[in-house]
Every structure is written in C-alpha cells, then in structure tokens.
Amino acid sequence: MLQDHSVHVQCGDCPIRHRAVCARCDTDELTRLEQIKYYRSFQAGQTIIWSGDRMEFVGSVVSGIATLTQTMEDGRRQMVGLLLPSDFVGRPGRATAAFDVTATTDLVMCCFRKKPFEDLMAATPHIAQRLLEMTLDELDAAREWMLLLGRKTAREKIASLIAIIARRDAALHLRRPAGALAVDLPLTREEMADYLGLTLETVSRQISALKRDGVISLEGNRRVTIADIDRLMEEAGDDSDGGMLV
Amino acid sequence: MLQDHSVHVQCGDCPIRHRAVCARCDTDELTRLEQIKYYRSFQAGQTIIWSGDRMEFVGSVVSGIATLTQTMEDGRRQMVGLLLPSDFVGRPGRATAAFDVTATTDLVMCCFRKKPFEDLMAATPHIAQRLLEMTLDELDAAREWMLLLGRKTAREKIASLIAIIARRDAALHLRRPAGALAVDLPLTREEMADYLGLTLETVSRQISALKRDGVISLEGNRRVTIADIDRLMEEAGDDSDGGMLV
DNA sequence: ATGGCTCCTTGACCCAGATCAACAAGAGGC
DNA sequence: GCCTCTTGTTGATCTGGGTCAAGGAGCCAT
C-alpha cells in the first residue's frame, strides 16, 4: 500500500515552484533545502499555530488552504491572511506567532525547522531576497485588502473576493481564462465574512444579489461561474485591473 | 548663509538609526550607503510619488510624515500606510508605485537611486535581511490595521489610532512614558478618517466623546494628553497590549 | 428513511455611522 | 483691526449592513 503521494512532492520539481520560496534557488541551494525539509498534514479545521505560541517551524503550503486570523476578546474575528498553495507561513527572526493559523481544508505543508532555516537563510542571500519579494507582495495585497475593508460596500467586497480568488487560482496554475471562468470558493460564508469584515448573512444576501443580477452564477453554493470578468471587476470597484490574471 | 542643516544628517549617526534600513550595517556598508545617498525635501501637501509612476528612488523618512493612500474613481480614499521618521519608502524589485505617497507635513527623505541601491543590496546580504525584517514588521502592522478596519467600532478606531501614534512616538525616541503622556496627532481629522475608514465628522464626534468621558484631553485640536494609558488600550479593544511602547 | 448535524438563505427590524447642513475657531494676509 | 480660507464641531436625518429569528438543503451515521 502506497502512502499518500503528496508527501513525496519535491521542492525542486514542485508544480508551484515558480511562486515558492525556492523559486530562484540553484540545484545546490535546493539540495540544502531538501535536507532540512519535512512534510506535515493537517485536517480541515485544525489549528496549526495559536497566536502567542512559540513558532517551531516555517514553511510553505503545498496543498489546501490556511487562514491567518485575529480574534478580539468578545469574539469579533477578522481574517488577515489567506494562505493558498505556494504561500509562506511563519516569520524568520521572531519567536512567537502574532496570529492564529488554521487549516480550513485538509492541508499539507512543507516545513523547515526554524533554526536550520534561519541558518540557511543567513548563508544563502538568495533565499532572504526571495522571501523579501514574497513579503512585499503580501504587503501590497494587505494594502489592497485595507481599501476593501475600509471603503468598499458589501457588494463590492463580495465581487472583489471572487475576483481575488479567481486571480490567485489563475496565477497558481499559470493559465489564463478561456471565456466564462469557473472558480471554487474555498471558504464558507462565515469565513468569507471574516475575510471581508461583514456578517455571514450579508455575504449570503450579496452573493444572491450578484447572482440575481447576472454577474455570477452558482453550481451548488461553493462553485461560482463568472460570466463576464470585466463586469465583475467593475462591480468590485477596482480602479486598476489589479494585475488581473498574472 | 548655511543651508538647512537637516540635509547634513549622516545615516551613521542619525538619531533614528536603530529603526532604519542601516540599523545593523558595519562602517564599511555605511560608507557605501553614504556614497549613493542624497536628500530631498518636500513641502506639506506635496505628492512624492503617484500610483503608477516609475519609481526612481527608494529611501527613508528622516523627518516629517508621509502617507500611502489609495483612491477609488469616485473619490473614496483609504490610507494604507503611515510613514514616520525611519520608515522605508519604495520597493526594490518593482518598477512602478502601487500607491500614492504624499508628504502631509514638510518632509525630508534620505534617498538612494533605485539601481545602485539594488546593486548594493545584491552585494550586501545584511541590507536585504534588515529590509525583510522591516517589511515583516510593516506586514504585522498592516494586519493589526485590518482588524481595526474590519471589526472595530468608531470609538475603538479612534482610541487605537491615538495608541498607535503614542507607541510609534515612544519607540522612535526610545523612551517610556512618564505618567500622563502627551502626543501630537500629526494628521488632520480628514486624514484620520482616511486612516480609519470613517468620515471626518465621525472622527470629530468620537474624539469629543473620548474627551467628554475623560479618556483623553485636548490642547488645541492636535495635541492629546492621555490620562491613563491602560484605559485607552481598553477603549481600543486590543486583546494584547500590542507590544505597547517598544 | 430518519434524525441530527452543519451550512446556507431569507425576512423583519434596528442602529452605528454616513450624509447634509450650519456654524465656530483659528491662522494668516493686508 | 477685518476679511478670507481652512479646519473642526455639532445637529438632524437617512441608510447600509448588523441583529435576531425562522426555515431549507445537503450530508452523514445509525
């Protein structure tokens, strides 16, 4: 009986390598990464790291989806990061986590124990440079997200979220959309609400409204078909096309 | 007649060096930075970079305050970054700016032309590593900000903003508060509204409310005295003390 | 097939904060 | 001093999205 073969993915020929930490590593550097890496699986709903925990490792999402969230004492919750395959988790140079990291689907991570990774980073400028690039991208994304949270209407927020997921999906698979585009929403209504700073009822109402108005259509309640991307972007209120689709 | 002496500040003995890009550079690296640096002054209200512009330089704020903002076609505006002295501006590895950068007070920047800086960065792992650290800090701050925008009430937002400015102020001067703490709000009510995702009227009302309730008091309408920091933090709804004051 | 989940939708009502509008308080400039 | 311009305050009213509440739709497990 074979083990789940996802645990045998190699960084070097991983299909998402073009977006990963090791995107520009040479074979020598890859070898050293291989030596310190290991895989961990998490079940849907499982918390990977609690805010305030000691961080034992850093790593990349190989498959599945994780979220970064912050919760106030009274239970108000805000998602502050959505981690899709190739995204980096953890913070070299800091001992404890500032946010909760949760697997929202079954998840496989490619992990590196923190100390060896930091040593390798110190010895391999490539990696720090690539990590800087990725962190700057994340910061840009966080800033777009801030505009969404602070100024967009509920309808614009939903349209934006669908556009963001469609874009990430396309970027990951290096493909451009062929006509009507189908996207799986990897989040529950409640998770979308936490992403958007809304309640789940408002999310549900606005998705219904976009459907009623012909901007999207639904198969089941997770799979969305986007009839007209330009119309969706317009509904999202984005001034730029946000670098839509790579 | 002497020129404004702020233009003669040296990175090496700059009072804010402990927070700047060059925080951990040795004398040799500092010398190389000195060779490619130059100073630029901007007047209050002047736009430093427009979103979409080619970025000719990167640099650090020496004195004064700049903001990073995003504007939608219909004029809705969201601040996505508040740049105080020691903060880094610009994005090595990207040709065009994604946000508007504006001086909200008279401002002096220590600039490096982009290409030489990138070359130096490639040759000096130190700098990329320090920049990564700073970017990760900014990302953490952006994520706290997202909780504020998505989930906090107007009153909590105002309390948070005052706390954030007090904290940054203290960190910059490496001092801890002695009893009641006075802070200058370096922003107009409208700028605060853009920071917080509110209208300026709501900002004004909530500041009045905090004053009425004895959480803060005002001298003029820019200088705030915080009677009781713990009370303010409580009003801000922060679960952690947010690493208050370094 | 039935009960008990979790997830989603929809309706009725309410309220925090937006909007519209008037006015006060400085800060220069002359 | 007086005028003008910008910035800030406060009031009255409106509304988008929150809250509360009642079902519906899948999806197991028994």
mmCIF file of N, CA, C and O in Angstrom, chain B residues 35-123:
data_model
loop_
_atom_site.group_PDB
_atom_site.id
_atom_site.type_symbol
_atom_site.label_atom_id
_atom_site.label_comp_id
_atom_site.label_asym_id
_atom_site.label_seq_id
_atom_site.Cartn_x
_atom_site.Cartn_y
_atom_site.Cartn_z
ATOM 1 N N GLN B 35 27.768 56.833 0.033
ATOM 2 C CA GLN B 35 28.196 57.228 -1.311
ATOM 3 C C GLN B 35 27.015 57.390 -2.277
ATOM 4 O O GLN B 35 27.102 58.166 -3.226
ATOM 5 N N ILE B 36 25.962 56.637 -2.082
ATOM 6 C CA ILE B 36 24.867 56.710 -3.063
ATOM 7 C C ILE B 36 23.654 57.477 -2.551
ATOM 8 O O ILE B 36 22.652 57.589 -3.237
ATOM 9 N N LYS B 37 23.757 58.010 -1.352
ATOM 10 C CA LYS B 37 22.573 58.680 -0.815
ATOM 11 C C LYS B 37 22.530 60.161 -1.171
ATOM 12 O O LYS B 37 23.541 60.769 -1.468
ATOM 13 N N TYR B 38 21.324 60.697 -1.149
ATOM 14 C CA TYR B 38 21.123 62.145 -1.286
ATOM 15 C C TYR B 38 19.835 62.509 -0.570
ATOM 16 O O TYR B 38 19.016 61.633 -0.302
ATOM 17 N N TYR B 39 19.683 63.784 -0.253
ATOM 18 C CA TYR B 39 18.486 64.183 0.476
ATOM 19 C C TYR B 39 17.517 64.929 -0.410
ATOM 20 O O TYR B 39 17.919 65.626 -1.341
ATOM 21 N N ARG B 40 16.239 64.745 -0.124
ATOM 22 C CA ARG B 40 15.218 65.526 -0.826
ATOM 23 C C ARG B 40 14.234 66.077 0.192
ATOM 24 O O ARG B 40 13.869 65.374 1.146
ATOM 25 N N SER B 41 13.788 67.294 -0.048
ATOM 26 C CA SER B 41 12.798 67.897 0.840
ATOM 27 C C SER B 41 11.481 68.042 0.097
ATOM 28 O O SER B 41 11.461 68.269 -1.116
ATOM 29 N N PHE B 42 10.411 67.877 0.814
ATOM 30 C CA PHE B 42 9.081 68.053 0.231
ATOM 31 C C PHE B 42 8.273 68.959 1.139
ATOM 32 O O PHE B 42 8.467 68.973 2.351
ATOM 33 N N GLN B 43 7.363 69.713 0.519
ATOM 34 C CA GLN B 43 6.505 70.593 1.310
ATOM 35 C C GLN B 43 5.249 69.850 1.737
ATOM 36 O O GLN B 43 4.815 68.915 1.055
ATOM 37 N N ALA B 44 4.663 70.312 2.839
ATOM 38 C CA ALA B 44 3.410 69.735 3.313
ATOM 39 C C ALA B 44 2.396 69.723 2.174
ATOM 40 O O ALA B 44 2.217 70.738 1.499
ATOM 41 N N GLY B 45 1.781 68.607 1.938
ATOM 42 C CA GLY B 45 0.754 68.505 0.905
ATOM 43 C C GLY B 45 1.272 68.037 -0.441
ATOM 44 O O GLY B 45 0.492 67.636 -1.307
ATOM 45 N N GLN B 46 2.575 68.058 -0.606
ATOM 46 C CA GLN B 46 3.173 67.690 -1.894
ATOM 47 C C GLN B 46 3.136 66.177 -2.104
ATOM 48 O O GLN B 46 3.397 65.407 -1.184
ATOM 49 N N THR B 47 2.818 65.786 -3.319
ATOM 50 C CA THR B 47 2.833 64.354 -3.622
ATOM 51 C C THR B 47 4.234 63.930 -4.016
ATOM 52 O O THR B 47 4.856 64.564 -4.875
ATOM 53 N N ILE B 48 4.723 62.895 -3.380
ATOM 54 C CA ILE B 48 6.083 62.420 -3.614
ATOM 55 C C ILE B 48 6.108 61.475 -4.805
ATOM 56 O O ILE B 48 6.957 61.570 -5.682
ATOM 57 N N ILE B 49 5.172 60.550 -4.818
ATOM 58 C CA ILE B 49 5.049 59.599 -5.925
ATOM 59 C C ILE B 49 3.563 59.356 -6.170
ATOM 60 O O ILE B 49 2.794 59.201 -5.226
ATOM 61 N N TRP B 50 3.162 59.334 -7.432
ATOM 62 C CA TRP B 50 1.796 58.959 -7.775
ATOM 63 C C TRP B 50 1.730 57.463 -8.048
ATOM 64 O O TRP B 50 2.680 56.903 -8.622
ATOM 65 N N SER B 51 0.641 56.870 -7.685
ATOM 66 C CA SER B 51 0.412 55.465 -8.013
ATOM 67 C C SER B 51 0.568 55.279 -9.522
ATOM 68 O O SER B 51 0.002 56.034 -10.301
ATOM 69 N N GLY B 52 1.351 54.280 -9.919
ATOM 70 C CA GLY B 52 1.570 54.027 -11.338
ATOM 71 C C GLY B 52 2.832 54.674 -11.880
ATOM 72 O O GLY B 52 3.321 54.298 -12.941
ATOM 73 N N ASP B 53 3.363 55.668 -11.154
ATOM 74 C CA ASP B 53 4.617 56.310 -11.570
ATOM 75 C C ASP B 53 5.776 55.330 -11.555
ATOM 76 O O ASP B 53 5.802 54.402 -10.763
ATOM 77 N N ARG B 54 6.732 55.603 -12.425
ATOM 78 C CA ARG B 54 8.028 54.927 -12.330
ATOM 79 C C ARG B 54 8.691 55.361 -11.034
ATOM 80 O O ARG B 54 8.700 56.545 -10.710
ATOM 81 N N MET B 55 9.228 54.401 -10.297
ATOM 82 C CA MET B 55 9.932 54.780 -9.070
ATOM 83 C C MET B 55 11.411 54.933 -9.372
ATOM 84 O O MET B 55 12.063 53.979 -9.769
ATOM 85 N N GLU B 56 11.921 56.148 -9.162
ATOM 86 C CA GLU B 56 13.323 56.423 -9.473
ATOM 87 C C GLU B 56 14.214 56.127 -8.275
ATOM 88 O O GLU B 56 15.402 55.965 -8.411
ATOM 89 N N PHE B 57 13.610 56.144 -7.096
ATOM 90 C CA PHE B 57 14.429 56.004 -5.897
ATOM 91 C C PHE B 57 13.686 55.242 -4.803
ATOM 92 O O PHE B 57 12.474 55.059 -4.861
ATOM 93 N N VAL B 58 14.435 54.788 -3.842
ATOM 94 C CA VAL B 58 13.871 54.285 -2.595
ATOM 95 C C VAL B 58 14.500 55.156 -1.506
ATOM 96 O O VAL B 58 15.386 55.960 -1.796
ATOM 97 N N GLY B 59 14.055 55.019 -0.278
ATOM 98 C CA GLY B 59 14.663 55.851 0.744
ATOM 99 C C GLY B 59 13.972 55.749 2.084
ATOM 100 O O GLY B 59 13.048 54.960 2.255
ATOM 101 N N SER B 60 14.433 56.551 3.026
ATOM 102 C CA SER B 60 13.878 56.573 4.364
ATOM 103 C C SER B 60 13.401 57.963 4.709
ATOM 104 O O SER B 60 14.010 58.954 4.298
ATOM 105 N N VAL B 61 12.336 58.017 5.494
ATOM 106 C CA VAL B 61 11.896 59.305 6.014
ATOM 107 C C VAL B 61 12.878 59.730 7.102
ATOM 108 O O VAL B 61 13.166 58.950 8.011
ATOM 109 N N VAL B 62 13.426 60.946 6.993
ATOM 110 C CA VAL B 62 14.335 61.465 8.009
ATOM 111 C C VAL B 62 13.530 62.275 9.034
ATOM 112 O O VAL B 62 13.645 62.084 10.234
ATOM 113 N N SER B 63 12.701 63.186 8.520
ATOM 114 C CA SER B 63 11.845 63.963 9.417
ATOM 115 C C SER B 63 10.558 64.288 8.688
ATOM 116 O O SER B 63 10.530 64.363 7.463
ATOM 117 N N GLY B 64 9.491 64.448 9.453
ATOM 118 C CA GLY B 64 8.192 64.715 8.857
ATOM 119 C C GLY B 64 7.397 63.441 8.678
ATOM 120 O O GLY B 64 7.846 62.362 9.076
ATOM 121 N N ILE B 65 6.228 63.577 8.079
ATOM 122 C CA ILE B 65 5.316 62.451 7.961
ATOM 123 C C ILE B 65 4.782 62.335 6.549
ATOM 124 O O ILE B 65 4.423 63.331 5.922
ATOM 125 N N ALA B 66 4.751 61.113 6.042
ATOM 126 C CA ALA B 66 4.195 60.853 4.718
ATOM 127 C C ALA B 66 3.108 59.800 4.848
ATOM 128 O O ALA B 66 3.075 59.038 5.810
ATOM 129 N N THR B 67 2.208 59.779 3.888
ATOM 130 C CA THR B 67 1.162 58.755 3.900
ATOM 131 C C THR B 67 1.165 58.012 2.579
ATOM 132 O O THR B 67 1.558 58.543 1.545
ATOM 133 N N LEU B 68 0.716 56.776 2.653
ATOM 134 C CA LEU B 68 0.474 55.944 1.487
ATOM 135 C C LEU B 68 -1.034 55.845 1.348
ATOM 136 O O LEU B 68 -1.697 55.404 2.298
ATOM 137 N N THR B 69 -1.578 56.273 0.223
ATOM 138 C CA THR B 69 -3.033 56.193 0.082
ATOM 139 C C THR B 69 -3.449 55.574 -1.242
ATOM 140 O O THR B 69 -2.681 55.545 -2.211
ATOM 141 N N GLN B 70 -4.676 55.082 -1.219
ATOM 142 C CA GLN B 70 -5.301 54.519 -2.401
ATOM 143 C C GLN B 70 -6.610 55.250 -2.609
ATOM 144 O O GLN B 70 -7.328 55.513 -1.646
ATOM 145 N N THR B 71 -6.947 55.579 -3.834
ATOM 146 C CA THR B 71 -8.179 56.309 -4.096
ATOM 147 C C THR B 71 -8.986 55.588 -5.168
ATOM 148 O O THR B 71 -8.428 55.137 -6.162
ATOM 149 N N MET B 72 -10.286 55.480 -4.954
ATOM 150 C CA MET B 72 -11.153 54.882 -5.969
ATOM 151 C C MET B 72 -11.619 55.982 -6.930
ATOM 152 O O MET B 72 -11.509 57.159 -6.617
ATOM 153 N N GLU B 73 -12.145 55.578 -8.089
ATOM 154 C CA GLU B 73 -12.537 56.571 -9.108
ATOM 155 C C GLU B 73 -13.489 57.607 -8.546
ATOM 156 O O GLU B 73 -13.442 58.775 -8.912
ATOM 157 N N ASP B 74 -14.402 57.180 -7.685
ATOM 158 C CA ASP B 74 -15.414 58.100 -7.178
ATOM 159 C C ASP B 74 -14.905 58.932 -6.001
ATOM 160 O O ASP B 74 -15.670 59.652 -5.375
ATOM 161 N N GLY B 75 -13.609 58.801 -5.684
ATOM 162 C CA GLY B 75 -13.027 59.667 -4.675
ATOM 163 C C GLY B 75 -12.894 59.056 -3.290
ATOM 164 O O GLY B 75 -12.255 59.639 -2.429
ATOM 165 N N ARG B 76 -13.503 57.901 -3.079
ATOM 166 C CA ARG B 76 -13.304 57.258 -1.780
ATOM 167 C C ARG B 76 -11.812 57.008 -1.606
ATOM 168 O O ARG B 76 -11.159 56.518 -2.524
ATOM 169 N N ARG B 77 -11.312 57.334 -0.412
ATOM 170 C CA ARG B 77 -9.874 57.262 -0.199
ATOM 171 C C ARG B 77 -9.577 56.455 1.058
ATOM 172 O O ARG B 77 -10.265 56.578 2.072
ATOM 173 N N GLN B 78 -8.563 55.618 0.981
ATOM 174 C CA GLN B 78 -8.135 54.859 2.159
ATOM 175 C C GLN B 78 -6.635 55.006 2.328
ATOM 176 O O GLN B 78 -5.882 54.757 1.384
ATOM 177 N N MET B 79 -6.231 55.416 3.510
ATOM 178 C CA MET B 79 -4.809 55.420 3.809
ATOM 179 C C MET B 79 -4.381 53.969 4.058
ATOM 180 O O MET B 79 -5.097 53.219 4.722
ATOM 181 N N VAL B 80 -3.251 53.577 3.499
ATOM 182 C CA VAL B 80 -2.793 52.199 3.687
ATOM 183 C C VAL B 80 -1.397 52.141 4.300
ATOM 184 O O VAL B 80 -0.871 51.064 4.558
ATOM 185 N N GLY B 81 -0.832 53.308 4.546
ATOM 186 C CA GLY B 81 0.456 53.336 5.218
ATOM 187 C C GLY B 81 0.700 54.712 5.801
ATOM 188 O O GLY B 81 0.314 55.721 5.205
ATOM 189 N N LEU B 82 1.271 54.737 6.988
ATOM 190 C CA LEU B 82 1.621 55.997 7.635
ATOM 191 C C LEU B 82 3.117 55.939 7.869
ATOM 192 O O LEU B 82 3.602 55.069 8.599
ATOM 193 N N LEU B 83 3.861 56.830 7.213
ATOM 194 C CA LEU B 83 5.315 56.732 7.235
ATOM 195 C C LEU B 83 5.899 57.786 8.152
ATOM 196 O O LEU B 83 5.810 58.981 7.872
ATOM 197 N N LEU B 84 6.465 57.342 9.238
ATOM 198 C CA LEU B 84 7.083 58.234 10.206
ATOM 199 C C LEU B 84 8.603 58.150 10.043
ATOM 200 O O LEU B 84 9.103 57.275 9.334
ATOM 201 N N PRO B 85 9.347 59.060 10.684
ATOM 202 C CA PRO B 85 10.800 59.016 10.545
ATOM 203 C C PRO B 85 11.344 57.614 10.794
ATOM 204 O O PRO B 85 10.876 56.923 11.719
ATOM 205 N N SER B 86 12.265 57.188 9.984
ATOM 206 C CA SER B 86 12.931 55.877 9.978
ATOM 207 C C SER B 86 12.236 54.886 9.041
ATOM 208 O O SER B 86 12.822 53.866 8.682
ATOM 209 N N ASP B 87 11.002 55.171 8.641
ATOM 210 C CA ASP B 87 10.302 54.240 7.765
ATOM 211 C C ASP B 87 10.862 54.274 6.352
ATOM 212 O O ASP B 87 11.296 55.321 5.865
ATOM 213 N N PHE B 88 10.821 53.114 5.730
ATOM 214 C CA PHE B 88 11.368 52.948 4.388
ATOM 215 C C PHE B 88 10.273 53.163 3.357
ATOM 216 O O PHE B 88 9.137 52.739 3.551
ATOM 217 N N VAL B 89 10.625 53.806 2.269
ATOM 218 C CA VAL B 89 9.682 54.074 1.191
ATOM 219 C C VAL B 89 10.201 53.422 -0.072
ATOM 220 O O VAL B 89 11.383 53.553 -0.389
ATOM 221 N N GLY B 90 9.336 52.748 -0.781
ATOM 222 C CA GLY B 90 9.738 52.228 -2.074
ATOM 223 C C GLY B 90 9.919 50.740 -2.039
ATOM 224 O O GLY B 90 9.910 50.130 -0.967
ATOM 225 N N ARG B 91 10.055 50.175 -3.208
ATOM 226 C CA ARG B 91 10.011 48.747 -3.317
ATOM 227 C C ARG B 91 11.050 48.261 -4.271
ATOM 228 O O ARG B 91 10.839 48.280 -5.481
ATOM 229 N N PRO B 92 12.199 47.821 -3.711
ATOM 230 C CA PRO B 92 13.226 47.303 -4.609
ATOM 231 C C PRO B 92 12.623 46.153 -5.422
ATOM 232 O O PRO B 92 11.849 45.366 -4.888
ATOM 233 N N GLY B 93 12.919 46.083 -6.670
ATOM 234 C CA GLY B 93 12.436 44.968 -7.485
ATOM 235 C C GLY B 93 11.110 45.234 -8.148
ATOM 236 O O GLY B 93 10.549 44.356 -8.794
ATOM 237 N N ARG B 94 10.572 46.418 -8.000
ATOM 238 C CA ARG B 94 9.349 46.743 -8.745
ATOM 239 C C ARG B 94 9.517 48.096 -9.404
ATOM 240 O O ARG B 94 10.031 49.030 -8.801
ATOM 241 N N ALA B 95 9.054 48.198 -10.649
ATOM 242 C CA ALA B 95 9.316 49.406 -11.429
ATOM 243 C C ALA B 95 8.373 50.554 -11.079
ATOM 244 O O ALA B 95 8.781 51.712 -11.036
ATOM 245 N N THR B 96 7.098 50.251 -10.837
ATOM 246 C CA THR B 96 6.133 51.338 -10.641
ATOM 247 C C THR B 96 5.486 51.262 -9.259
ATOM 248 O O THR B 96 5.352 50.193 -8.675
ATOM 249 N N ALA B 97 5.069 52.422 -8.773
ATOM 250 C CA ALA B 97 4.456 52.511 -7.455
ATOM 251 C C ALA B 97 3.008 52.022 -7.514
ATOM 252 O O ALA B 97 2.313 52.230 -8.504
ATOM 253 N N ALA B 98 2.562 51.369 -6.452
ATOM 254 C CA ALA B 98 1.201 50.856 -6.411
ATOM 255 C C ALA B 98 0.277 51.801 -5.654
ATOM 256 O O ALA B 98 -0.940 51.660 -5.703
ATOM 257 N N PHE B 99 0.853 52.779 -4.945
ATOM 258 C CA PHE B 99 0.047 53.678 -4.120
ATOM 259 C C PHE B 99 0.584 55.101 -4.229
ATOM 260 O O PHE B 99 1.734 55.303 -4.605
ATOM 261 N N ASP B 100 -0.249 56.072 -3.895
ATOM 262 C CA ASP B 100 0.213 57.452 -3.832
ATOM 263 C C ASP B 100 0.993 57.662 -2.546
ATOM 264 O O ASP B 100 0.550 57.244 -1.477
ATOM 265 N N VAL B 101 2.129 58.323 -2.638
ATOM 266 C CA VAL B 101 2.888 58.695 -1.449
ATOM 267 C C VAL B 101 2.857 60.222 -1.352
ATOM 268 O O VAL B 101 3.209 60.912 -2.305
ATOM 269 N N THR B 102 2.394 60.724 -0.220
ATOM 270 C CA THR B 102 2.202 62.167 -0.051
ATOM 271 C C THR B 102 2.850 62.642 1.234
ATOM 272 O O THR B 102 2.738 61.972 2.265
ATOM 273 N N ALA B 103 3.507 63.789 1.172
ATOM 274 C CA ALA B 103 4.023 64.416 2.394
ATOM 275 C C ALA B 103 2.872 65.159 3.055
ATOM 276 O O ALA B 103 2.266 66.020 2.426
ATOM 277 N N THR B 104 2.543 64.820 4.306
ATOM 278 C CA THR B 104 1.441 65.541 4.963
ATOM 279 C C THR B 104 1.984 66.667 5.832
ATOM 280 O O THR B 104 1.245 67.532 6.252
ATOM 281 N N THR B 105 3.268 66.606 6.113
ATOM 282 C CA THR B 105 3.951 67.731 6.751
ATOM 283 C C THR B 105 5.162 68.007 5.880
ATOM 284 O O THR B 105 5.448 67.237 4.967
ATOM 285 N N ASP B 106 5.887 69.081 6.156
ATOM 286 C CA ASP B 106 7.176 69.256 5.490
ATOM 287 C C ASP B 106 8.003 68.029 5.822
ATOM 288 O O ASP B 106 7.915 67.491 6.937
ATOM 289 N N LEU B 107 8.781 67.587 4.847
ATOM 290 C CA LEU B 107 9.377 66.258 4.960
ATOM 291 C C LEU B 107 10.780 66.255 4.379
ATOM 292 O O LEU B 107 11.033 66.873 3.358
ATOM 293 N N VAL B 108 11.681 65.536 5.032
ATOM 294 C CA VAL B 108 12.998 65.287 4.447
ATOM 295 C C VAL B 108 13.178 63.788 4.288
ATOM 296 O O VAL B 108 12.906 63.018 5.219
ATOM 297 N N MET B 109 13.570 63.389 3.106
ATOM 298 C CA MET B 109 13.854 61.984 2.865
ATOM 299 C C MET B 109 15.319 61.771 2.531
ATOM 300 O O MET B 109 15.946 62.606 1.884
ATOM 301 N N CYS B 110 15.827 60.641 2.993
ATOM 302 C CA CYS B 110 17.159 60.200 2.615
ATOM 303 C C CYS B 110 16.964 59.188 1.491
ATOM 304 O O CYS B 110 16.421 58.112 1.701
ATOM 305 N N CYS B 111 17.352 59.576 0.272
ATOM 306 C CA CYS B 111 17.038 58.765 -0.902
ATOM 307 C C CYS B 111 18.261 58.024 -1.437
ATOM 308 O O CYS B 111 19.399 58.463 -1.251
ATOM 309 N N PHE B 112 17.988 56.922 -2.084
ATOM 310 C CA PHE B 112 19.011 56.187 -2.832
ATOM 311 C C PHE B 112 18.432 55.927 -4.208
ATOM 312 O O PHE B 112 17.306 55.434 -4.305
ATOM 313 N N ARG B 113 19.181 56.237 -5.260
ATOM 314 C CA ARG B 113 18.658 55.899 -6.581
ATOM 315 C C ARG B 113 18.482 54.391 -6.632
ATOM 316 O O ARG B 113 19.254 53.630 -6.056
ATOM 317 N N LYS B 114 17.441 53.976 -7.328
ATOM 318 C CA LYS B 114 16.974 52.607 -7.188
ATOM 319 C C LYS B 114 18.016 51.585 -7.639
ATOM 320 O O LYS B 114 18.296 50.628 -6.912
ATOM 321 N N LYS B 115 18.581 51.823 -8.813
ATOM 322 C CA LYS B 115 19.513 50.850 -9.376
ATOM 323 C C LYS B 115 20.733 50.634 -8.458
ATOM 324 O O LYS B 115 20.998 49.484 -8.064
ATOM 325 N N PRO B 116 21.453 51.700 -8.085
ATOM 326 C CA PRO B 116 22.604 51.499 -7.192
ATOM 327 C C PRO B 116 22.212 50.818 -5.891
ATOM 328 O O PRO B 116 22.947 49.980 -5.376
ATOM 329 N N PHE B 117 21.029 51.182 -5.369
ATOM 330 C CA PHE B 117 20.598 50.569 -4.109
ATOM 331 C C PHE B 117 20.381 49.073 -4.298
ATOM 332 O O PHE B 117 20.785 48.260 -3.472
ATOM 333 N N GLU B 118 19.758 48.708 -5.411
ATOM 334 C CA GLU B 118 19.520 47.286 -5.682
ATOM 335 C C GLU B 118 20.842 46.533 -5.851
ATOM 336 O O GLU B 118 20.981 45.401 -5.373
ATOM 337 N N ASP B 119 21.792 47.188 -6.502
ATOM 338 C CA ASP B 119 23.110 46.565 -6.665
ATOM 339 C C ASP B 119 23.760 46.339 -5.308
ATOM 340 O O ASP B 119 24.289 45.266 -5.019
ATOM 341 N N LEU B 120 23.687 47.376 -4.479
ATOM 342 C CA LEU B 120 24.274 47.286 -3.151
ATOM 343 C C LEU B 120 23.588 46.182 -2.343
ATOM 344 O O LEU B 120 24.229 45.414 -1.624
ATOM 345 N N MET B 121 22.282 46.103 -2.513
ATOM 346 C CA MET B 121 21.505 45.092 -1.792
ATOM 347 C C MET B 121 21.926 43.682 -2.213
ATOM 348 O O MET B 121 22.034 42.786 -1.379
ATOM 349 N N ALA B 122 22.162 43.532 -3.512
ATOM 350 C CA ALA B 122 22.568 42.221 -4.019
ATOM 351 C C ALA B 122 23.929 41.831 -3.455
ATOM 352 O O ALA B 122 24.192 40.667 -3.162
ATOM 353 N N ALA B 123 24.788 42.850 -3.266
ATOM 354 C CA ALA B 123 26.152 42.583 -2.795
ATOM 355 C C ALA B 123 26.240 42.522 -1.276
ATOM 356 O O ALA B 123 27.227 42.052 -0.727
#
